Amino acid sequence: MLIDSHCHLDFPDFDQDREQVLNCARMSDIQGAIIPSIGPENWQRVIQLCQAHHQLWFALGIHPCFATKESLAQLEELEKLLSGLPSKLVAVGECGLDGVNSPLPMPEQIQLCLEQMRLANRFDLPVLFHIRKAHHHLLALLDREPLKAGGVVHGFSGSTQVASEYLRRGLYLGVGGVITYPRASKTRTAVSSAPLERLLLETDSPDMPLNGHQGQRNEPQRAALVLQELSQLLDLPYSSVAQVLSQNHIRLFKRLS
């Protein structure tokens, strides 16, 4: 079950060729993908997309960069959606904290993130975290509300020290295009120092382009290139790394089938 554990295939960027994108991913041995929502505006869109494709699964949450003053009140609707535990639902997210681009002040972001973590614990689901320049806040939240089903720091780009703090709290690290840039030495070192059993493969399509593909739309098929870079970074056979990552996906997202 080698999948792209974080991509936004519901975005308009893929409206003209979504089926072709999925076929190209399968040809690259990327057998499926998890589609996180960004907020109420696309909850139904990701649900419908994943219901129409057997190789797609979804997560529901409110992204800090798309949050509003109404977001806390909208969690009641999110709770209702989660309570049915649809078969393709595998996580809560994308949620988190953003110290750069969120329209909400950090105290409100923290409360919104905390409430989504509590929902995840209530329904025994892992959490997909977006985190930017706010690691210390998220680490404090994880101590306050430990996650029963774990979670992943999506698009990890931090240091070895930050990685170790997340790993110590039971989280996985999402590995994407960042590691394909030689200048990203801090993140490459952190990823290579982490246990392979705690890494997940992702693209964040259509964003987070790989080195050599700057300015292009990112796609799930390029998760195979991230995997290739990771295997070289770890000096391990591609097939061995692929096997462990597949097991990681199934271990964290227990409802994959």
PDB file of C-alpha atoms in Angstrom:
ATOM      1  CA  MET A   1       0.000   0.000   0.000  1.00  0.00           C
ATOM      2  CA  LEU A   2       2.443   2.642  -1.246  1.00  0.00           C
ATOM      3  CA  ILE A   3       0.451   5.870  -1.236  1.00  0.00           C
ATOM      4  CA  ASP A   4       0.812   9.621  -1.364  1.00  0.00           C
ATOM      5  CA  SER A   5      -0.190  10.310   2.226  1.00  0.00           C
ATOM      6  CA  HIS A   6      -0.976  14.001   1.660  1.00  0.00           C
ATOM      7  CA  CYS A   7      -2.172  15.619  -1.569  1.00  0.00           C
ATOM      8  CA  HIS A   8      -5.000  17.941  -2.591  1.00  0.00           C
ATOM      9  CA  LEU A   9      -6.422  16.256  -5.663  1.00  0.00           C
ATOM     10  CA  ASP A  10      -9.748  18.003  -5.150  1.00  0.00           C
ATOM     11  CA  PHE A  11      -8.191  21.392  -5.961  1.00  0.00           C
ATOM     12  CA  PRO A  12      -9.196  23.061  -9.253  1.00  0.00           C
ATOM     13  CA  ASP A  13      -5.596  22.542 -10.491  1.00  0.00           C
ATOM     14  CA  PHE A  14      -6.633  18.966 -11.349  1.00  0.00           C
ATOM     15  CA  ASP A  15     -10.090  19.582 -12.771  1.00  0.00           C
ATOM     16  CA  GLN A  16      -8.990  19.098 -16.392  1.00  0.00           C
ATOM     17  CA  ASP A  17      -6.989  15.876 -16.025  1.00  0.00           C
ATOM     18  CA  ARG A  18      -7.646  14.269 -12.627  1.00  0.00           C
ATOM     19  CA  GLU A  19      -8.147  10.769 -14.061  1.00  0.00           C
ATOM     20  CA  GLN A  20      -4.927  10.995 -16.038  1.00  0.00           C
ATOM     21  CA  VAL A  21      -3.065  12.154 -12.916  1.00  0.00           C
ATOM     22  CA  LEU A  22      -4.353   9.128 -11.001  1.00  0.00           C
ATOM     23  CA  ASN A  23      -3.376   6.782 -13.844  1.00  0.00           C
ATOM     24  CA  CYS A  24       0.133   8.250 -13.967  1.00  0.00           C
ATOM     25  CA  ALA A  25       0.462   7.734 -10.216  1.00  0.00           C
ATOM     26  CA  ARG A  26      -0.522   4.071 -10.535  1.00  0.00           C
ATOM     27  CA  MET A  27       2.005   3.611 -13.330  1.00  0.00           C
ATOM     28  CA  SER A  28       4.633   4.917 -10.896  1.00  0.00           C
ATOM     29  CA  ASP A  29       3.496   2.359  -8.270  1.00  0.00           C
ATOM     30  CA  ILE A  30       1.748   4.998  -6.151  1.00  0.00           C
ATOM     31  CA  GLN A  31      -1.404   3.014  -5.533  1.00  0.00           C
ATOM     32  CA  GLY A  32      -3.507   5.631  -3.792  1.00  0.00           C
ATOM     33  CA  ALA A  33      -3.639   8.908  -1.912  1.00  0.00           C
ATOM     34  CA  ILE A  34      -5.065  10.588   1.160  1.00  0.00           C
ATOM     35  CA  ILE A  35      -6.883  13.846   0.466  1.00  0.00           C
ATOM     36  CA  PRO A  36      -7.014  16.235   3.447  1.00  0.00           C
ATOM     37  CA  SER A  37      -9.589  18.994   3.530  1.00  0.00           C
ATOM     38  CA  ILE A  38      -8.799  22.620   4.297  1.00  0.00           C
ATOM     39  CA  GLY A  39     -12.157  23.605   5.789  1.00  0.00           C
ATOM     40  CA  PRO A  40     -15.956  23.474   5.475  1.00  0.00           C
ATOM     41  CA  GLU A  41     -15.733  24.808   1.923  1.00  0.00           C
ATOM     42  CA  ASN A  42     -14.279  21.540   0.636  1.00  0.00           C
ATOM     43  CA  TRP A  43     -15.448  18.888   3.129  1.00  0.00           C
ATOM     44  CA  GLN A  44     -18.116  17.597   0.774  1.00  0.00           C
ATOM     45  CA  ARG A  45     -15.846  17.885  -2.250  1.00  0.00           C
ATOM     46  CA  VAL A  46     -13.156  15.618  -0.786  1.00  0.00           C
ATOM     47  CA  ILE A  47     -15.792  13.158   0.462  1.00  0.00           C
ATOM     48  CA  GLN A  48     -17.402  12.897  -2.969  1.00  0.00           C
ATOM     49  CA  LEU A  49     -14.050  12.595  -4.752  1.00  0.00           C
ATOM     50  CA  CYS A  50     -12.882   9.776  -2.517  1.00  0.00           C
ATOM     51  CA  GLN A  51     -16.199   7.958  -2.696  1.00  0.00           C
ATOM     52  CA  ALA A  52     -15.853   7.960  -6.486  1.00  0.00           C
ATOM     53  CA  HIS A  53     -12.340   6.446  -6.485  1.00  0.00           C
ATOM     54  CA  HIS A  54     -11.498   3.273  -4.609  1.00  0.00           C
ATOM     55  CA  GLN A  55      -7.810   4.270  -4.269  1.00  0.00           C
ATOM     56  CA  LEU A  56      -8.516   7.594  -2.516  1.00  0.00           C
ATOM     57  CA  TRP A  57      -9.190   8.254   1.182  1.00  0.00           C
ATOM     58  CA  PHE A  58      -9.890  11.519   3.000  1.00  0.00           C
ATOM     59  CA  ALA A  59      -9.311  13.522   6.166  1.00  0.00           C
ATOM     60  CA  LEU A  60     -11.576  16.266   7.495  1.00  0.00           C
ATOM     61  CA  GLY A  61     -10.440  19.333   9.404  1.00  0.00           C
ATOM     62  CA  ILE A  62      -9.836  23.089   9.313  1.00  0.00           C
ATOM     63  CA  HIS A  63      -6.469  24.330   8.050  1.00  0.00           C
ATOM     64  CA  PRO A  64      -5.062  27.289  10.047  1.00  0.00           C
ATOM     65  CA  CYS A  65      -4.450  29.318   6.875  1.00  0.00           C
ATOM     66  CA  PHE A  66      -8.097  28.970   5.841  1.00  0.00           C
ATOM     67  CA  ALA A  67      -9.590  29.431   9.297  1.00  0.00           C
ATOM     68  CA  THR A  68     -11.986  32.257  10.158  1.00  0.00           C
ATOM     69  CA  LYS A  69     -13.641  33.690  13.233  1.00  0.00           C
ATOM     70  CA  GLU A  70     -16.459  31.199  12.602  1.00  0.00           C
ATOM     71  CA  SER A  71     -14.200  28.137  12.560  1.00  0.00           C
ATOM     72  CA  LEU A  72     -14.668  27.147  16.193  1.00  0.00           C
ATOM     73  CA  ALA A  73     -18.444  27.137  15.751  1.00  0.00           C
ATOM     74  CA  GLN A  74     -18.060  25.060  12.573  1.00  0.00           C
ATOM     75  CA  LEU A  75     -16.454  22.252  14.575  1.00  0.00           C
ATOM     76  CA  GLU A  76     -19.962  21.159  15.558  1.00  0.00           C
ATOM     77  CA  GLU A  77     -20.634  20.347  11.901  1.00  0.00           C
ATOM     78  CA  LEU A  78     -17.253  18.609  11.674  1.00  0.00           C
ATOM     79  CA  GLU A  79     -18.139  16.470  14.679  1.00  0.00           C
ATOM     80  CA  LYS A  80     -21.352  15.373  12.981  1.00  0.00           C
ATOM     81  CA  LEU A  81     -19.435  14.343   9.861  1.00  0.00           C
ATOM     82  CA  LEU A  82     -16.885  12.424  11.890  1.00  0.00           C
ATOM     83  CA  SER A  83     -19.499  10.699  14.024  1.00  0.00           C
ATOM     84  CA  GLY A  84     -20.677   8.640  11.088  1.00  0.00           C
ATOM     85  CA  LEU A  85     -17.082   7.421  10.542  1.00  0.00           C
ATOM     86  CA  PRO A  86     -17.457   7.064   6.758  1.00  0.00           C
ATOM     87  CA  SER A  87     -15.498   4.110   5.413  1.00  0.00           C
ATOM     88  CA  LYS A  88     -13.014   6.286   3.474  1.00  0.00           C
ATOM     89  CA  LEU A  89     -12.311   8.601   6.455  1.00  0.00           C
ATOM     90  CA  VAL A  90      -8.801   7.937   7.825  1.00  0.00           C
ATOM     91  CA  ALA A  91      -7.810  11.051   9.819  1.00  0.00           C
ATOM     92  CA  VAL A  92      -8.662  14.494  11.175  1.00  0.00           C
ATOM     93  CA  GLY A  93      -6.999  17.291   9.260  1.00  0.00           C
ATOM     94  CA  GLU A  94      -5.485  19.182   7.790  1.00  0.00           C
ATOM     95  CA  CYS A  95      -5.245  21.240  10.963  1.00  0.00           C
ATOM     96  CA  GLY A  96      -2.432  22.862  12.894  1.00  0.00           C
ATOM     97  CA  LEU A  97      -0.683  26.158  13.534  1.00  0.00           C
ATOM     98  CA  ASP A  98       0.831  28.729  11.176  1.00  0.00           C
ATOM     99  CA  GLY A  99       2.958  31.590  12.493  1.00  0.00           C
ATOM    100  CA  VAL A 100       3.141  33.261   9.076  1.00  0.00           C
ATOM    101  CA  ASN A 101      -0.024  33.048   6.983  1.00  0.00           C
ATOM    102  CA  SER A 102      -3.003  32.371   9.226  1.00  0.00           C
ATOM    103  CA  PRO A 103      -5.623  35.126   9.496  1.00  0.00           C
ATOM    104  CA  LEU A 104      -6.191  34.143  13.139  1.00  0.00           C
ATOM    105  CA  PRO A 105      -3.993  35.210  16.074  1.00  0.00           C
ATOM    106  CA  MET A 106      -2.028  32.352  17.602  1.00  0.00           C
ATOM    107  CA  PRO A 107      -4.224  31.945  20.728  1.00  0.00           C
ATOM    108  CA  GLU A 108      -7.268  31.338  18.519  1.00  0.00           C
ATOM    109  CA  GLN A 109      -5.304  28.963  16.279  1.00  0.00           C
ATOM    110  CA  ILE A 110      -4.195  27.026  19.349  1.00  0.00           C
ATOM    111  CA  GLN A 111      -7.767  26.639  20.574  1.00  0.00           C
ATOM    112  CA  LEU A 112      -8.969  25.554  17.130  1.00  0.00           C
ATOM    113  CA  CYS A 113      -6.176  23.002  16.819  1.00  0.00           C
ATOM    114  CA  LEU A 114      -6.727  21.686  20.339  1.00  0.00           C
ATOM    115  CA  GLU A 115     -10.435  21.128  19.725  1.00  0.00           C
ATOM    116  CA  GLN A 116      -9.672  19.176  16.553  1.00  0.00           C
ATOM    117  CA  MET A 117      -7.152  17.044  18.468  1.00  0.00           C
ATOM    118  CA  ARG A 118      -9.873  16.318  21.004  1.00  0.00           C
ATOM    119  CA  LEU A 119     -12.230  15.272  18.220  1.00  0.00           C
ATOM    120  CA  ALA A 120      -9.539  12.954  16.844  1.00  0.00           C
ATOM    121  CA  ASN A 121      -9.166  11.348  20.252  1.00  0.00           C
ATOM    122  CA  ARG A 122     -12.912  10.976  20.616  1.00  0.00           C
ATOM    123  CA  PHE A 123     -13.156   9.077  17.321  1.00  0.00           C
ATOM    124  CA  ASP A 124      -9.799   7.287  17.606  1.00  0.00           C
ATOM    125  CA  LEU A 125      -8.379   8.903  14.466  1.00  0.00           C
ATOM    126  CA  PRO A 126      -4.853  10.170  13.724  1.00  0.00           C
ATOM    127  CA  VAL A 127      -4.240  13.862  12.975  1.00  0.00           C
ATOM    128  CA  LEU A 128      -2.624  15.505   9.932  1.00  0.00           C
ATOM    129  CA  PHE A 129      -0.733  18.571  11.156  1.00  0.00           C
ATOM    130  CA  HIS A 130       0.281  21.649   9.208  1.00  0.00           C
ATOM    131  CA  ILE A 131       2.899  23.455  11.274  1.00  0.00           C
ATOM    132  CA  ARG A 132       4.929  26.533  10.367  1.00  0.00           C
ATOM    133  CA  LYS A 133       7.060  28.554  12.767  1.00  0.00           C
ATOM    134  CA  ALA A 134       5.043  27.289  15.727  1.00  0.00           C
ATOM    135  CA  HIS A 135       6.666  23.991  16.728  1.00  0.00           C
ATOM    136  CA  HIS A 136       6.885  24.924  20.401  1.00  0.00           C
ATOM    137  CA  HIS A 137       3.152  25.632  20.501  1.00  0.00           C
ATOM    138  CA  LEU A 138       2.267  22.298  18.914  1.00  0.00           C
ATOM    139  CA  LEU A 139       4.620  20.367  21.185  1.00  0.00           C
ATOM    140  CA  ALA A 140       2.889  21.969  24.173  1.00  0.00           C
ATOM    141  CA  LEU A 141      -0.509  20.963  22.774  1.00  0.00           C
ATOM    142  CA  LEU A 142       0.678  17.383  22.293  1.00  0.00           C
ATOM    143  CA  ASP A 143       1.694  17.278  25.944  1.00  0.00           C
ATOM    144  CA  ARG A 144      -1.663  18.711  26.931  1.00  0.00           C
ATOM    145  CA  GLU A 145      -3.718  16.406  24.684  1.00  0.00           C
ATOM    146  CA  PRO A 146      -1.714  13.267  23.789  1.00  0.00           C
ATOM    147  CA  LEU A 147      -3.047  11.630  20.652  1.00  0.00           C
ATOM    148  CA  LYS A 148      -4.521   8.163  21.097  1.00  0.00           C
ATOM    149  CA  ALA A 149      -4.164   7.235  17.425  1.00  0.00           C
ATOM    150  CA  GLY A 150      -1.046   9.291  16.675  1.00  0.00           C
ATOM    151  CA  GLY A 151      -0.558  11.692  13.818  1.00  0.00           C
ATOM    152  CA  VAL A 152       1.869  13.101  11.284  1.00  0.00           C
ATOM    153  CA  VAL A 153       3.725  16.386  10.889  1.00  0.00           C
ATOM    154  CA  HIS A 154       2.958  16.924   7.227  1.00  0.00           C
ATOM    155  CA  GLY A 155       5.718  18.256   4.961  1.00  0.00           C
ATOM    156  CA  PHE A 156       8.307  18.122   7.721  1.00  0.00           C
ATOM    157  CA  SER A 157      11.121  20.620   7.200  1.00  0.00           C
ATOM    158  CA  GLY A 158      12.561  21.031  10.689  1.00  0.00           C
ATOM    159  CA  SER A 159      15.760  20.118  12.480  1.00  0.00           C
ATOM    160  CA  THR A 160      16.887  16.851  14.042  1.00  0.00           C
ATOM    161  CA  GLN A 161      16.069  18.264  17.478  1.00  0.00           C
ATOM    162  CA  VAL A 162      12.527  19.225  16.480  1.00  0.00           C
ATOM    163  CA  ALA A 163      12.045  15.867  14.775  1.00  0.00           C
ATOM    164  CA  SER A 164      13.118  14.011  17.909  1.00  0.00           C
ATOM    165  CA  GLU A 165      10.564  15.941  19.986  1.00  0.00           C
ATOM    166  CA  TYR A 166       7.742  14.924  17.639  1.00  0.00           C
ATOM    167  CA  LEU A 167       8.958  11.325  17.479  1.00  0.00           C
ATOM    168  CA  ARG A 168       9.110  11.178  21.263  1.00  0.00           C
ATOM    169  CA  ARG A 169       5.435  12.144  21.331  1.00  0.00           C
ATOM    170  CA  GLY A 170       4.500   9.365  18.950  1.00  0.00           C
ATOM    171  CA  LEU A 171       4.133  11.306  15.699  1.00  0.00           C
ATOM    172  CA  TYR A 172       5.286  10.379  12.209  1.00  0.00           C
ATOM    173  CA  LEU A 173       7.147  12.738   9.867  1.00  0.00           C
ATOM    174  CA  GLY A 174       5.754  13.425   6.398  1.00  0.00           C
ATOM    175  CA  VAL A 175       8.588  13.371   3.853  1.00  0.00           C
ATOM    176  CA  GLY A 176       8.062  15.291   0.637  1.00  0.00           C
ATOM    177  CA  GLY A 177       9.858  17.337  -1.976  1.00  0.00           C
ATOM    178  CA  VAL A 178      11.954  19.294   0.521  1.00  0.00           C
ATOM    179  CA  ILE A 179      14.493  16.460   0.793  1.00  0.00           C
ATOM    180  CA  THR A 180      15.195  16.632  -2.962  1.00  0.00           C
ATOM    181  CA  TYR A 181      16.932  20.004  -2.502  1.00  0.00           C
ATOM    182  CA  PRO A 182      20.638  19.667  -1.619  1.00  0.00           C
ATOM    183  CA  ARG A 183      20.496  23.005   0.218  1.00  0.00           C
ATOM    184  CA  ALA A 184      17.896  21.607   2.635  1.00  0.00           C
ATOM    185  CA  SER A 185      20.684  20.030   4.667  1.00  0.00           C
ATOM    186  CA  LYS A 186      18.933  20.545   8.021  1.00  0.00           C
ATOM    187  CA  THR A 187      15.852  18.592   6.968  1.00  0.00           C
ATOM    188  CA  ARG A 188      17.811  15.954   5.048  1.00  0.00           C
ATOM    189  CA  THR A 189      19.865  15.312   8.183  1.00  0.00           C
ATOM    190  CA  ALA A 190      16.771  15.168  10.389  1.00  0.00           C
ATOM    191  CA  VAL A 191      14.998  12.719   8.076  1.00  0.00           C
ATOM    192  CA  SER A 192      18.048  10.491   7.691  1.00  0.00           C
ATOM    193  CA  SER A 193      18.425  10.401  11.493  1.00  0.00           C
ATOM    194  CA  ALA A 194      14.799   9.400  12.125  1.00  0.00           C
ATOM    195  CA  PRO A 195      13.691   5.754  12.273  1.00  0.00           C
ATOM    196  CA  LEU A 196      12.444   4.692   8.847  1.00  0.00           C
ATOM    197  CA  GLU A 197       9.449   3.145  10.631  1.00  0.00           C
ATOM    198  CA  ARG A 198       8.260   6.652  11.522  1.00  0.00           C
ATOM    199  CA  LEU A 199       8.342   8.243   8.070  1.00  0.00           C
ATOM    200  CA  LEU A 200       5.493   8.714   5.569  1.00  0.00           C
ATOM    201  CA  LEU A 201       5.636   9.514   1.861  1.00  0.00           C
ATOM    202  CA  GLU A 202       3.832  12.584   0.503  1.00  0.00           C
ATOM    203  CA  THR A 203       3.812  15.253  -2.203  1.00  0.00           C
ATOM    204  CA  ASP A 204       1.359  17.956  -0.987  1.00  0.00           C
ATOM    205  CA  SER A 205       0.276  18.222  -4.634  1.00  0.00           C
ATOM    206  CA  PRO A 206      -0.239  20.589  -6.325  1.00  0.00           C
ATOM    207  CA  ASP A 207       2.246  22.396  -4.054  1.00  0.00           C
ATOM    208  CA  MET A 208       5.732  21.634  -2.674  1.00  0.00           C
ATOM    209  CA  PRO A 209       7.469  20.988  -6.032  1.00  0.00           C
ATOM    210  CA  LEU A 210      10.533  18.772  -6.177  1.00  0.00           C
ATOM    211  CA  ASN A 211      13.983  19.978  -7.126  1.00  0.00           C
ATOM    212  CA  GLY A 212      14.125  20.200 -10.912  1.00  0.00           C
ATOM    213  CA  HIS A 213      10.362  20.700 -11.124  1.00  0.00           C
ATOM    214  CA  GLN A 214      10.109  24.233  -9.741  1.00  0.00           C
ATOM    215  CA  GLY A 215       7.235  26.208 -11.232  1.00  0.00           C
ATOM    216  CA  GLN A 216       5.384  23.032 -12.234  1.00  0.00           C
ATOM    217  CA  ARG A 217       2.260  21.544 -10.720  1.00  0.00           C
ATOM    218  CA  ASN A 218       3.232  18.810  -8.306  1.00  0.00           C
ATOM    219  CA  GLU A 219       1.522  15.426  -8.751  1.00  0.00           C
ATOM    220  CA  PRO A 220       1.154  12.199  -6.752  1.00  0.00           C
ATOM    221  CA  GLN A 221       3.304  10.250  -9.225  1.00  0.00           C
ATOM    222  CA  ARG A 222       6.302  12.269  -8.001  1.00  0.00           C
ATOM    223  CA  ALA A 223       6.022  10.563  -4.633  1.00  0.00           C
ATOM    224  CA  ALA A 224       8.068   7.858  -6.365  1.00  0.00           C
ATOM    225  CA  LEU A 225      10.848  10.424  -6.934  1.00  0.00           C
ATOM    226  CA  VAL A 226      10.709  11.422  -3.263  1.00  0.00           C
ATOM    227  CA  LEU A 227      11.019   7.744  -2.381  1.00  0.00           C
ATOM    228  CA  GLN A 228      14.000   7.415  -4.707  1.00  0.00           C
ATOM    229  CA  GLU A 229      15.699  10.388  -3.042  1.00  0.00           C
ATOM    230  CA  LEU A 230      14.927   8.997   0.399  1.00  0.00           C
ATOM    231  CA  SER A 231      16.419   5.604  -0.441  1.00  0.00           C
ATOM    232  CA  GLN A 232      19.586   7.305  -1.670  1.00  0.00           C
ATOM    233  CA  LEU A 233      19.722   9.495   1.409  1.00  0.00           C
ATOM    234  CA  LEU A 234      19.427   6.452   3.676  1.00  0.00           C
ATOM    235  CA  ASP A 235      21.691   4.320   1.449  1.00  0.00           C
ATOM    236  CA  LEU A 236      19.041   1.590   1.368  1.00  0.00           C
ATOM    237  CA  PRO A 237      17.461  -0.299  -1.553  1.00  0.00           C
ATOM    238  CA  TYR A 238      14.426   1.409  -3.063  1.00  0.00           C
ATOM    239  CA  SER A 239      12.315  -1.723  -2.620  1.00  0.00           C
ATOM    240  CA  SER A 240      13.216  -2.043   1.062  1.00  0.00           C
ATOM    241  CA  VAL A 241      12.306   1.564   1.808  1.00  0.00           C
ATOM    242  CA  ALA A 242       9.066   1.180  -0.172  1.00  0.00           C
ATOM    243  CA  GLN A 243       8.098  -1.873   1.851  1.00  0.00           C
ATOM    244  CA  VAL A 244       8.636  -0.138   5.205  1.00  0.00           C
ATOM    245  CA  LEU A 245       6.792   3.010   4.116  1.00  0.00           C
ATOM    246  CA  SER A 246       3.867   0.889   2.952  1.00  0.00           C
ATOM    247  CA  GLN A 247       3.703  -0.731   6.375  1.00  0.00           C
ATOM    248  CA  ASN A 248       3.889   2.708   8.015  1.00  0.00           C
ATOM    249  CA  HIS A 249       0.897   3.968   6.029  1.00  0.00           C
ATOM    250  CA  ILE A 250      -1.217   0.994   7.053  1.00  0.00           C
ATOM    251  CA  ARG A 251      -0.084   1.181  10.680  1.00  0.00           C
ATOM    252  CA  LEU A 252      -1.046   4.846  11.105  1.00  0.00           C
ATOM    253  CA  PHE A 253      -4.099   4.974   8.821  1.00  0.00           C
ATOM    254  CA  LYS A 254      -5.725   1.803  10.065  1.00  0.00           C
ATOM    255  CA  ARG A 255      -8.824   2.223   7.912  1.00  0.00           C
ATOM    256  CA  LEU A 256      -6.967   1.916   4.594  1.00  0.00           C
ATOM    257  CA  SER A 257      -8.400  -1.001   2.620  1.00  0.00           C
TER     258      SER A 257
END
